[in-house]
Backbone as JSON Lines, residues from 0, in Angstrom:
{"i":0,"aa":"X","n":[63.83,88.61,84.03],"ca":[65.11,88.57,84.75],"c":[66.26,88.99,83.83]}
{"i":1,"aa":"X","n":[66.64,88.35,82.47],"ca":[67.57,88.62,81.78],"c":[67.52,90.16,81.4]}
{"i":2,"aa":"X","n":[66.25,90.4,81.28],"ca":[65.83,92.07,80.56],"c":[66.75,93.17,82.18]}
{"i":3,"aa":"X","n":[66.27,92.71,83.2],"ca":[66.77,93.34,84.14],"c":[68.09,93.49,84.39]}
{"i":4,"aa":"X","n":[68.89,92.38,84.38],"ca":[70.54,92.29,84.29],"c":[70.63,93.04,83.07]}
{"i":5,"aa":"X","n":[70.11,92.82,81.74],"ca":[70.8,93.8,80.86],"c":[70.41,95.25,81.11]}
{"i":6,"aa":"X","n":[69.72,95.49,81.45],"ca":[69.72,97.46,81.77],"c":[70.13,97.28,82.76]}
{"i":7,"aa":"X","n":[71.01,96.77,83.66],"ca":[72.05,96.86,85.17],"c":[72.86,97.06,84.46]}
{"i":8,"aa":"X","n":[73.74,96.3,83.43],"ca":[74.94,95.96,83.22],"c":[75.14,96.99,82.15]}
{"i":9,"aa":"X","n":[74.09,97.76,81.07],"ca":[74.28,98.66,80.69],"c":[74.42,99.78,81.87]}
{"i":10,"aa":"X","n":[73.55,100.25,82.5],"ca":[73.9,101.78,83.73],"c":[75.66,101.45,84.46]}
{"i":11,"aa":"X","n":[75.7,99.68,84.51],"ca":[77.17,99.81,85.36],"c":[78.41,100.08,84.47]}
{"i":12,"aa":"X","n":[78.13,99.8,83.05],"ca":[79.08,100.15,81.65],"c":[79.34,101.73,81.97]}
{"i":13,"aa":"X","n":[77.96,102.32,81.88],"ca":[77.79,103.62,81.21],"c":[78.71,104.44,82.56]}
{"i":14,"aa":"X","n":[78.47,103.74,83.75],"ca":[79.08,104.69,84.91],"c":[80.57,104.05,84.66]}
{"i":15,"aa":"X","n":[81.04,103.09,84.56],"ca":[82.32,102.55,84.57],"c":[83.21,103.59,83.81]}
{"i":16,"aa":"X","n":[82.62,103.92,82.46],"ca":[83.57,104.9,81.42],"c":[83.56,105.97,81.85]}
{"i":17,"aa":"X","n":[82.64,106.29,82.66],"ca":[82.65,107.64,83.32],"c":[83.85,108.09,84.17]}
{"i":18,"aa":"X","n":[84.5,106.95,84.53],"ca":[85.19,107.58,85.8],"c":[86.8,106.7,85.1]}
{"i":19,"aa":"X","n":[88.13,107.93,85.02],"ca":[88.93,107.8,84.47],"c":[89.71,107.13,85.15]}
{"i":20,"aa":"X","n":[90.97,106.03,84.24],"ca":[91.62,104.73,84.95],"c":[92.34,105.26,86.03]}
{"i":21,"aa":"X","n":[92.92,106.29,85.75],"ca":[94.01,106.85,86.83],"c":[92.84,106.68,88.18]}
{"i":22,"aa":"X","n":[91.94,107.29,88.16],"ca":[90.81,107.32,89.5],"c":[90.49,106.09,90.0]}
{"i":23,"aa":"X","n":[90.11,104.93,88.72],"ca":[89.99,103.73,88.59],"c":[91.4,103.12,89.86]}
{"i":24,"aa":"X","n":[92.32,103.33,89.55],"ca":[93.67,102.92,90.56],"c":[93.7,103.55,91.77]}
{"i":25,"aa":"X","n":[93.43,104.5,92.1],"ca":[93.08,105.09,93.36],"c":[92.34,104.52,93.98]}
{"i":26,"aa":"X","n":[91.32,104.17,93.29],"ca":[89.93,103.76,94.02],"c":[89.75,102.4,94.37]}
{"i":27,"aa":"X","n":[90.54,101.32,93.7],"ca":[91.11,100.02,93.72],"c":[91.69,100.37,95.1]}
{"i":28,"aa":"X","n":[92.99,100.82,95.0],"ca":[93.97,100.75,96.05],"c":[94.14,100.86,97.53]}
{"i":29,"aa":"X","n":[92.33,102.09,97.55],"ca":[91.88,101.81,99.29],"c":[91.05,100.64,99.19]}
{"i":30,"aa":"X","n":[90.52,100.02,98.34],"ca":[89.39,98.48,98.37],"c":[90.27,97.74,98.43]}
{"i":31,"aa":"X","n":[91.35,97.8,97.78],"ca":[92.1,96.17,98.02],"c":[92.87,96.62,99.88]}
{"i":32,"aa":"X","n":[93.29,98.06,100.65],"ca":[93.49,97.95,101.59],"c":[92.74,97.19,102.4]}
{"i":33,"aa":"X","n":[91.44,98.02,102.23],"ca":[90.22,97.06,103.46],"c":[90.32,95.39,102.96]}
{"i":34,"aa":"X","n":[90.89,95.03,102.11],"ca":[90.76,93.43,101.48],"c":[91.76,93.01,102.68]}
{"i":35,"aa":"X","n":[93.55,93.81,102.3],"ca":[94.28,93.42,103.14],"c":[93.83,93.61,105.21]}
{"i":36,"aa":"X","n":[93.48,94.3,105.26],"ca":[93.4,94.38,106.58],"c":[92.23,93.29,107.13]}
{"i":37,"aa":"X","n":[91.23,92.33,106.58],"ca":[91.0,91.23,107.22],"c":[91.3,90.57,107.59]}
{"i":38,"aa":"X","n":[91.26,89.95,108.67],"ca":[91.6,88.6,109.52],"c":[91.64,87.49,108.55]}
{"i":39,"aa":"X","n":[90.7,87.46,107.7],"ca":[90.45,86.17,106.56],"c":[91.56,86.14,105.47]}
{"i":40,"aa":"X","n":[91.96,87.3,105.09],"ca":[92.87,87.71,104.1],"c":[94.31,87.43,104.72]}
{"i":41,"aa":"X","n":[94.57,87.83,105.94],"ca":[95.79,87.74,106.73],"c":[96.11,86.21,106.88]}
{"i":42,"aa":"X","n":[94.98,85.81,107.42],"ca":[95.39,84.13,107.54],"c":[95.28,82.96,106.78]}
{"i":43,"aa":"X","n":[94.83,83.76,105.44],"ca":[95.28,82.68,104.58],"c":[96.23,82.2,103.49]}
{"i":44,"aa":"X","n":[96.27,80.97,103.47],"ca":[97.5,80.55,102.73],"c":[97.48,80.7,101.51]}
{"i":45,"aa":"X","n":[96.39,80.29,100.77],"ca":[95.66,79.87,99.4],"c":[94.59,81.15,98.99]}
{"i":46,"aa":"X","n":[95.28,82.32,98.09],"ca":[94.09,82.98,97.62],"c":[93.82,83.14,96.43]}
{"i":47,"aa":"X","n":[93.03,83.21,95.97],"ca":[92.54,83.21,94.24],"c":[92.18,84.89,94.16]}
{"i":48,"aa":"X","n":[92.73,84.92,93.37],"ca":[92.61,86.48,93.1],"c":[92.15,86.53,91.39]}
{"i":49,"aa":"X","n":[92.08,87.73,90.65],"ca":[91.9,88.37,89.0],"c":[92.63,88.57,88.95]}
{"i":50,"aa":"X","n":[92.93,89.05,87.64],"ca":[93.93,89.96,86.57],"c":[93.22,90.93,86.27]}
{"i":51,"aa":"X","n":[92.8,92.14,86.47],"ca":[91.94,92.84,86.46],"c":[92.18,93.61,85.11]}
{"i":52,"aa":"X","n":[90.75,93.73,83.88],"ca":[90.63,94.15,83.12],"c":[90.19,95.82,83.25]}
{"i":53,"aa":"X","n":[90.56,96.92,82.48],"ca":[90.38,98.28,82.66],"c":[89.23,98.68,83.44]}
{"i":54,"aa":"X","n":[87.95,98.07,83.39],"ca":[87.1,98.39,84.13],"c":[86.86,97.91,85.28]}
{"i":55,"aa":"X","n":[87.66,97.37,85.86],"ca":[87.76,96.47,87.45],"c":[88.01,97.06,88.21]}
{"i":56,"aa":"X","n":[87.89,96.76,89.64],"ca":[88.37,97.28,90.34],"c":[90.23,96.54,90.08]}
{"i":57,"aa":"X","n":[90.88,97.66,90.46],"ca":[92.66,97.32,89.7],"c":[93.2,95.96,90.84]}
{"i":58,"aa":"X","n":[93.95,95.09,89.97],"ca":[94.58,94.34,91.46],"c":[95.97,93.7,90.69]}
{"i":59,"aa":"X","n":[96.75,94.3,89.64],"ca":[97.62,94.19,89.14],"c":[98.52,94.84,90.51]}
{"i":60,"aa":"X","n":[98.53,95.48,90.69],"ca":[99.46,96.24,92.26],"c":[99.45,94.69,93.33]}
{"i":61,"aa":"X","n":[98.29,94.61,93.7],"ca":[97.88,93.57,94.94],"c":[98.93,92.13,94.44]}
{"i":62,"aa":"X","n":[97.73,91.59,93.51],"ca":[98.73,90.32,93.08],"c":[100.66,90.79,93.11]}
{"i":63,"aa":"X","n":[100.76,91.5,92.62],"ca":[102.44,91.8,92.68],"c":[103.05,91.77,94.41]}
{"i":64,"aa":"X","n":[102.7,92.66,95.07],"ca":[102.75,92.28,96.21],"c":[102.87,91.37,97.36]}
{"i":65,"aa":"X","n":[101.71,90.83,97.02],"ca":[101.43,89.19,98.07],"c":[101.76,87.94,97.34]}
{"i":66,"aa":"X","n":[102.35,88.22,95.96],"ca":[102.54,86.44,95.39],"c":[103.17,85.97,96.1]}
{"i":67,"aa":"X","n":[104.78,86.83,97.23],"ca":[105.37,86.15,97.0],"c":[105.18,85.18,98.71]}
{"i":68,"aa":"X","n":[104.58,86.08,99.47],"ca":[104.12,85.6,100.57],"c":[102.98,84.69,100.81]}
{"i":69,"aa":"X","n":[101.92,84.2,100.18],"ca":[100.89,83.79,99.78],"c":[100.65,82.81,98.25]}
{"i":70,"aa":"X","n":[100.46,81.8,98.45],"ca":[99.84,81.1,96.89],"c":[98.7,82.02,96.05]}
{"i":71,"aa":"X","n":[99.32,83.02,95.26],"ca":[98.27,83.24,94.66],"c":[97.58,82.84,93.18]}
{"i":72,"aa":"X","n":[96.46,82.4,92.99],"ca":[96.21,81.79,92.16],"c":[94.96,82.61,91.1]}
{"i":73,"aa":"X","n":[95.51,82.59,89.63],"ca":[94.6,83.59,88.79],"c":[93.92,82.35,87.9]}
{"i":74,"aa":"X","n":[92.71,82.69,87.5],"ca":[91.97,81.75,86.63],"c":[92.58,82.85,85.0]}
{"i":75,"aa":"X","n":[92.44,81.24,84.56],"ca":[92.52,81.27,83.09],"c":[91.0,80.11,82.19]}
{"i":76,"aa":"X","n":[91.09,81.43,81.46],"ca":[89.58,80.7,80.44],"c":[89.84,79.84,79.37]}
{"i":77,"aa":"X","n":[89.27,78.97,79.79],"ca":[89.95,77.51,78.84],"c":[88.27,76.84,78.38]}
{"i":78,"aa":"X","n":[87.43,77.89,77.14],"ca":[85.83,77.56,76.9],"c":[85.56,77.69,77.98]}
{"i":79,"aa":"X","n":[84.18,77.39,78.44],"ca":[83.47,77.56,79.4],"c":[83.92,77.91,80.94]}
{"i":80,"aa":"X","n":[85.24,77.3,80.83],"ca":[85.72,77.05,82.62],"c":[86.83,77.8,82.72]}
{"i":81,"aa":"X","n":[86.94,78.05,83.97],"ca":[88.08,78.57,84.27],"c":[89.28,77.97,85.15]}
{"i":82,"aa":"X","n":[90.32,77.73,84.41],"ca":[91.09,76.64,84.99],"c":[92.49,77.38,85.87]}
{"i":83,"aa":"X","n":[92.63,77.27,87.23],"ca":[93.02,77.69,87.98],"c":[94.95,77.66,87.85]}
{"i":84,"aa":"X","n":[96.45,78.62,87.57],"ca":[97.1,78.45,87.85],"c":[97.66,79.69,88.66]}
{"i":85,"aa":"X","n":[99.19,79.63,89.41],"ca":[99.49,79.87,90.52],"c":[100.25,80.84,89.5]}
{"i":86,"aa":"X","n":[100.3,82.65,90.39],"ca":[101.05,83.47,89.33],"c":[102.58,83.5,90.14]}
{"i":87,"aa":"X","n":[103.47,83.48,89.32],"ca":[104.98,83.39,89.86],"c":[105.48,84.72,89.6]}
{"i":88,"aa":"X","n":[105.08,85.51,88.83],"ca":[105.58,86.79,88.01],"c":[105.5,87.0,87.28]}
{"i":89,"aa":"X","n":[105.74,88.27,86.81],"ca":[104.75,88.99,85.67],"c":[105.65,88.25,84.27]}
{"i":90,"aa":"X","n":[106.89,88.0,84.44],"ca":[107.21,86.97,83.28],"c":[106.56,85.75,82.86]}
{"i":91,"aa":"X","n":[105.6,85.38,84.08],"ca":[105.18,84.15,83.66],"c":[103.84,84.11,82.96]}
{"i":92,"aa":"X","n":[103.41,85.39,82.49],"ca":[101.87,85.53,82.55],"c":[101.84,85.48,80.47]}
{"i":93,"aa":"X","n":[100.62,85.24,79.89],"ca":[100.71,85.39,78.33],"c":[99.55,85.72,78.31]}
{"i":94,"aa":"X","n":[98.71,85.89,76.95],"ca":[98.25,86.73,76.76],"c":[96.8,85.4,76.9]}
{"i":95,"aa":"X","n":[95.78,85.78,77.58],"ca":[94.78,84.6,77.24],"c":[93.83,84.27,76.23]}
{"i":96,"aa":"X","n":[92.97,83.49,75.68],"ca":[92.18,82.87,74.98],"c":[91.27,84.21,74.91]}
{"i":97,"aa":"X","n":[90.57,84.62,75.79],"ca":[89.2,85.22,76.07],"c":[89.65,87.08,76.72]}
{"i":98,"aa":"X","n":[89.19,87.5,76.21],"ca":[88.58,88.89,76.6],"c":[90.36,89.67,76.55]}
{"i":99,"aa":"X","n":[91.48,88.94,76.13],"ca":[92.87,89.69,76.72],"c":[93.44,89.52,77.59]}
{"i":100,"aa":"X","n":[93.06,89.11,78.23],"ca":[93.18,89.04,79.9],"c":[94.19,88.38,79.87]}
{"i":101,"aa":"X","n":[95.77,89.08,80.57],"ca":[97.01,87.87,80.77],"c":[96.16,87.19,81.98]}
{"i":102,"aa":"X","n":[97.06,85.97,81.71],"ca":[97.26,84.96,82.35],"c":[98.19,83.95,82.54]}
{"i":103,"aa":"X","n":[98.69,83.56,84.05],"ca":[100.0,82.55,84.2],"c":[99.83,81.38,83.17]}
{"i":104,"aa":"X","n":[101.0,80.94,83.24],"ca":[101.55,79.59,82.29],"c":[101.82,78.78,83.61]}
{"i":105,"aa":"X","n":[101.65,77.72,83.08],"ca":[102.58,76.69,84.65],"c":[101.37,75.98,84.4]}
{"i":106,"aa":"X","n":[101.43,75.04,85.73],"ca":[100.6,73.26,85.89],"c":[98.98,74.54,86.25]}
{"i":107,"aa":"X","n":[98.25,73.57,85.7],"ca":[96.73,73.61,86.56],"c":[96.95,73.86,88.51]}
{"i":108,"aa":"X","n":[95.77,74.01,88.61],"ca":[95.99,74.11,90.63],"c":[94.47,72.96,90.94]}
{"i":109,"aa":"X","n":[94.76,72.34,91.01],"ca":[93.48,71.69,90.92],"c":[93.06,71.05,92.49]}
{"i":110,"aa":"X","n":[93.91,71.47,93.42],"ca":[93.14,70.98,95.04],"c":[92.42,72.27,95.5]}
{"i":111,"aa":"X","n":[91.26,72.54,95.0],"ca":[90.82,73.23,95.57],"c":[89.68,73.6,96.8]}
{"i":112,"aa":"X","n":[89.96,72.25,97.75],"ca":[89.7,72.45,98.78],"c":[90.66,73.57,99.87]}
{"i":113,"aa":"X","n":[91.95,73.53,98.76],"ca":[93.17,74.7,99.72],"c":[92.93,75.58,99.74]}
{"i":114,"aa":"X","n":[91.67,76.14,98.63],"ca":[91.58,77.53,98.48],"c":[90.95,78.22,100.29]}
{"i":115,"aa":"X","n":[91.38,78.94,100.78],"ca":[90.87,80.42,101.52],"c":[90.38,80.95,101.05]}
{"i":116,"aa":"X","n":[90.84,81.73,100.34],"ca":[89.69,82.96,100.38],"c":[90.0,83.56,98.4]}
{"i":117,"aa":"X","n":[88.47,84.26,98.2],"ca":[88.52,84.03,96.42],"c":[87.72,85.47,96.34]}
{"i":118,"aa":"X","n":[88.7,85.91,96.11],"ca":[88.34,87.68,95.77],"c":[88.09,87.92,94.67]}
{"i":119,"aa":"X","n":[86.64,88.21,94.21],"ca":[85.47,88.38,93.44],"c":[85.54,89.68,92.5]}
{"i":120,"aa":"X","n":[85.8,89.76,91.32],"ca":[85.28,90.95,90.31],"c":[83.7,90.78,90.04]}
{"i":121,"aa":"X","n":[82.93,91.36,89.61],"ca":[81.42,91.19,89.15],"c":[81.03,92.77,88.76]}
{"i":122,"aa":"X","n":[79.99,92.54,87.85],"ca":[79.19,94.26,87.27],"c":[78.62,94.95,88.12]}
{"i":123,"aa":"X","n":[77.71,93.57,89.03],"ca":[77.27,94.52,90.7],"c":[76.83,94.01,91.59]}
{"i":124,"aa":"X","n":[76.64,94.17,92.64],"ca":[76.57,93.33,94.1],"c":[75.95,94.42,94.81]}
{"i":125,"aa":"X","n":[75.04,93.49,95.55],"ca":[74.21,94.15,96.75],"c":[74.54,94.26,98.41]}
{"i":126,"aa":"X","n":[74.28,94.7,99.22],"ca":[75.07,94.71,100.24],"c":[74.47,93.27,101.14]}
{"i":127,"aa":"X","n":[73.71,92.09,100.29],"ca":[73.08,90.92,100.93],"c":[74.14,90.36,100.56]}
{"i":128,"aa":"X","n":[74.94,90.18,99.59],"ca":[76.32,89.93,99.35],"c":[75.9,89.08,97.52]}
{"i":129,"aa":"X","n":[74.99,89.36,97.37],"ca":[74.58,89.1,96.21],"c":[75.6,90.05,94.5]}
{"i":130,"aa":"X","n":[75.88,88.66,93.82],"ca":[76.55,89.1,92.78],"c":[76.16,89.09,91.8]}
{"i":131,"aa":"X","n":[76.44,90.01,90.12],"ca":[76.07,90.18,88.79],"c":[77.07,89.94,88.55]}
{"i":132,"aa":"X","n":[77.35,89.07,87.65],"ca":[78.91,88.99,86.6],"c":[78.37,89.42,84.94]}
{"i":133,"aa":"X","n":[79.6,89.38,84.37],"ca":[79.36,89.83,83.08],"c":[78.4,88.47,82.34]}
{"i":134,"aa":"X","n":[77.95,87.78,82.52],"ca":[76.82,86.58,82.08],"c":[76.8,85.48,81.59]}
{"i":135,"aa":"X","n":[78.42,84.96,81.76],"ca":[78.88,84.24,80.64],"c":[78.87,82.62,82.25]}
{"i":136,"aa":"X","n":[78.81,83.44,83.38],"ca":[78.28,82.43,84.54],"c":[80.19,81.07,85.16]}
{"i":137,"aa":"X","n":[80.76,81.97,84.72],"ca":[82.37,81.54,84.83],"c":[82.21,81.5,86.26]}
{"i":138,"aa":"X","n":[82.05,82.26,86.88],"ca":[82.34,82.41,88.59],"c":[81.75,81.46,89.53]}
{"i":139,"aa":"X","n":[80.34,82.17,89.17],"ca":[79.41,80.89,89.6],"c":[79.37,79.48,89.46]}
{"i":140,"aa":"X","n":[80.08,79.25,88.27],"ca":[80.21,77.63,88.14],"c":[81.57,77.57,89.08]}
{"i":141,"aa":"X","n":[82.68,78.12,89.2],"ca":[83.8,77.86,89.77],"c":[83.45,78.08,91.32]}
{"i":142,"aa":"X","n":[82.85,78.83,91.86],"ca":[82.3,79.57,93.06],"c":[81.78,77.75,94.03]}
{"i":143,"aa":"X","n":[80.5,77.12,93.59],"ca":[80.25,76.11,93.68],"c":[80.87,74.9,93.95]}
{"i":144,"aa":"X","n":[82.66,75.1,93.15],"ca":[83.56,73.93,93.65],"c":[83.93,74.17,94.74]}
{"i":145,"aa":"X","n":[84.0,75.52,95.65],"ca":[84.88,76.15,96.62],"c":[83.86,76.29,97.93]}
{"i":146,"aa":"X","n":[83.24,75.52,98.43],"ca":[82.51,75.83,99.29],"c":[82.78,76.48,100.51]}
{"i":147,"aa":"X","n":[83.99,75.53,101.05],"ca":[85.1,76.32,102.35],"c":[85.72,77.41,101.64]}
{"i":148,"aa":"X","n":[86.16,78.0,101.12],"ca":[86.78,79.5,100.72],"c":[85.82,80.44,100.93]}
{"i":149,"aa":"X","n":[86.03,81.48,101.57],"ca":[85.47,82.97,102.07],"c":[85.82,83.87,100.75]}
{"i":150,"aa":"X","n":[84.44,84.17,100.11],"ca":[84.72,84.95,99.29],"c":[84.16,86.16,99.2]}
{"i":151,"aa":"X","n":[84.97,87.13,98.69],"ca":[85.16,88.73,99.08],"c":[84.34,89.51,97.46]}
{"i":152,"aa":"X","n":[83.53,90.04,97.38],"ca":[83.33,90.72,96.03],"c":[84.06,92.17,96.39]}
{"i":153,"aa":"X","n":[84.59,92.79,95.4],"ca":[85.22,93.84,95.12],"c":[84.77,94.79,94.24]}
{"i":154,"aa":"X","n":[84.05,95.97,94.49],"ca":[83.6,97.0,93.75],"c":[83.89,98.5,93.81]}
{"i":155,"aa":"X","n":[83.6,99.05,92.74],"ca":[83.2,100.33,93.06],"c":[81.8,101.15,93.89]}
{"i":156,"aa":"X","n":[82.13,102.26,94.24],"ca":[80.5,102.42,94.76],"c":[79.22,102.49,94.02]}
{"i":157,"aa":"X","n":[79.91,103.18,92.67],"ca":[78.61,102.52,91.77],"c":[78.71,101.46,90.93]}
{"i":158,"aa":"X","n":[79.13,100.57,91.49],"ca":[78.29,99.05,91.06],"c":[78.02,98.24,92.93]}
{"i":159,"aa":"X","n":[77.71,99.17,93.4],"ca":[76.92,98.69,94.25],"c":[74.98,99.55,94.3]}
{"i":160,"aa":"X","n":[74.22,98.3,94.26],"ca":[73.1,98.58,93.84],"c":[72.04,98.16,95.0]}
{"i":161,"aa":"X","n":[70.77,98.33,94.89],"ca":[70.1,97.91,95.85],"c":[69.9,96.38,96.4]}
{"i":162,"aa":"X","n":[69.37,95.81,95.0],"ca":[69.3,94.54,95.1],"c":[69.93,94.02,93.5]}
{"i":163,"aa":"X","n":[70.78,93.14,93.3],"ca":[70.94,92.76,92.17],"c":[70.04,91.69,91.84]}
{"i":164,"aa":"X","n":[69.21,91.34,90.48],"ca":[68.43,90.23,90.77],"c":[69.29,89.12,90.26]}
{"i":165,"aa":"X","n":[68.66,88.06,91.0],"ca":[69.39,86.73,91.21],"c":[68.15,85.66,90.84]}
{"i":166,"aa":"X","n":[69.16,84.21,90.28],"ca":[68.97,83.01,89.73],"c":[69.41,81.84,90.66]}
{"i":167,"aa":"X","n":[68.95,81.02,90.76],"ca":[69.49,80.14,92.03],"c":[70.93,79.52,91.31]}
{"i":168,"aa":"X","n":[71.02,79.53,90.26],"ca":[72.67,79.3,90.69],"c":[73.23,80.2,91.01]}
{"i":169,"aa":"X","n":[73.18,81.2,91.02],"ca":[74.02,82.55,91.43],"c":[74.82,82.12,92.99]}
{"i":170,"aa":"X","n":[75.89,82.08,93.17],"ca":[76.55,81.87,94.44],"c":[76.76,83.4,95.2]}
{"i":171,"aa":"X","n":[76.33,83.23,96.4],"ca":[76.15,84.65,97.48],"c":[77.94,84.83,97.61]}
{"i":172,"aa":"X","n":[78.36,86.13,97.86],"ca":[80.05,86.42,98.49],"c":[79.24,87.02,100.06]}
{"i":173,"aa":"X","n":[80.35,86.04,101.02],"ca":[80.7,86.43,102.45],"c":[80.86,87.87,102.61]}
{"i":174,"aa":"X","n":[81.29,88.49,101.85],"ca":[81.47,89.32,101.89],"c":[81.64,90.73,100.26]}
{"i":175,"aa":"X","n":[81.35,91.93,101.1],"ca":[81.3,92.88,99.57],"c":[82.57,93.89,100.11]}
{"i":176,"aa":"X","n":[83.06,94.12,99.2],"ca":[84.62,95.58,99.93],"c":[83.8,96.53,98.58]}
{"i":177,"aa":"X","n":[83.45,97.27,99.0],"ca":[83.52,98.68,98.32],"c":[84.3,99.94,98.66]}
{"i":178,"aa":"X","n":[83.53,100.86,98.11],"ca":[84.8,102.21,98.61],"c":[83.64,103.27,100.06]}
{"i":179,"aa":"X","n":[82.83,102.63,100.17],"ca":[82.25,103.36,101.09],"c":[81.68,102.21,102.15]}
């Protein structure tokens, strides 16, 4: 199993650099449309969104947008976990612990039965709604607290794969937004 995720996550590297950021933002920008145009996305109050690192699908645009209409809430890596605060603006964000990744300042968010809906980065996902993250298993442990929240994975078309293989903790997404 591990041997398999690592030659996935190498082919989804090797295609990721392939395709330049500017394209990278394009290609974000119709996936996060189909994000916005759900019923699930529209009606909720509480969404957990990323900070999206160069190889993501982009959602630096999105979050800017809907903070101010919507609670949106970005995880920050605090060791193992990821501890949930609410982004107010791009003044409020610093630089985080792990991988670069800004992240808000402010209180913890810790009712997270409020969460709606929790829009998913990962290396690759299958169209069973099955997810690969980078392995470090952050999501999946947070994924598990959120049982009522509808969650959305967000990709490119190539990190969508046939079947990704899966571990029973692995938590399934309601849903996959790709570009096709």
């Amino acid at each position: 199993m591990n041997e398999q995720k690592k030659i996935l996550r190498q082919t989804i590297r090797t295609a990721k650099k392939a395709v330049p950021f500017r394209e990278k933002l394009v290609r974000s920008a119709s996936i996060m449309q189909e994000v916005e145009n759900l019923d699930v996305f529209r009606d909720a109050t509480v969404v957990l969104l990323y900070w999206s690192m160069d190889d993501e699908v982009q959602t630096h645009d999105f979050v800017e947008k809907w903070y101010k209409g919507k609670t949106i809430l970005l995880p920050c890596v605090d060791g193992d976990t990821l501890r949930l605060r609410r982004y107010t603006g791009a003044n409020s964000m610093h630089a985080g612990e792990q991988f670069g990744i800004a992240e808000p300042i402010g209180d913890e968010f810790t009712d997270l039965d409020k969460i709606d809906v929790i829009i998913v980065p990962g290396v690759a996902f299958d169209h069973a709604g099955h997810r690969m993250g980078r392995g470090r298993g952050f999501y999946d442990r947070l994924l598990r607290t959120t049982p009522q929240a509808f969650k959305i994975g967000v990709a490119f078309d190539f990190q969508m794969v046939p079947l990704v293989p899966t571990e029973p903790h692995d938590v399934k997404m309601d849903k996959v937004i790709s570009e096709f």
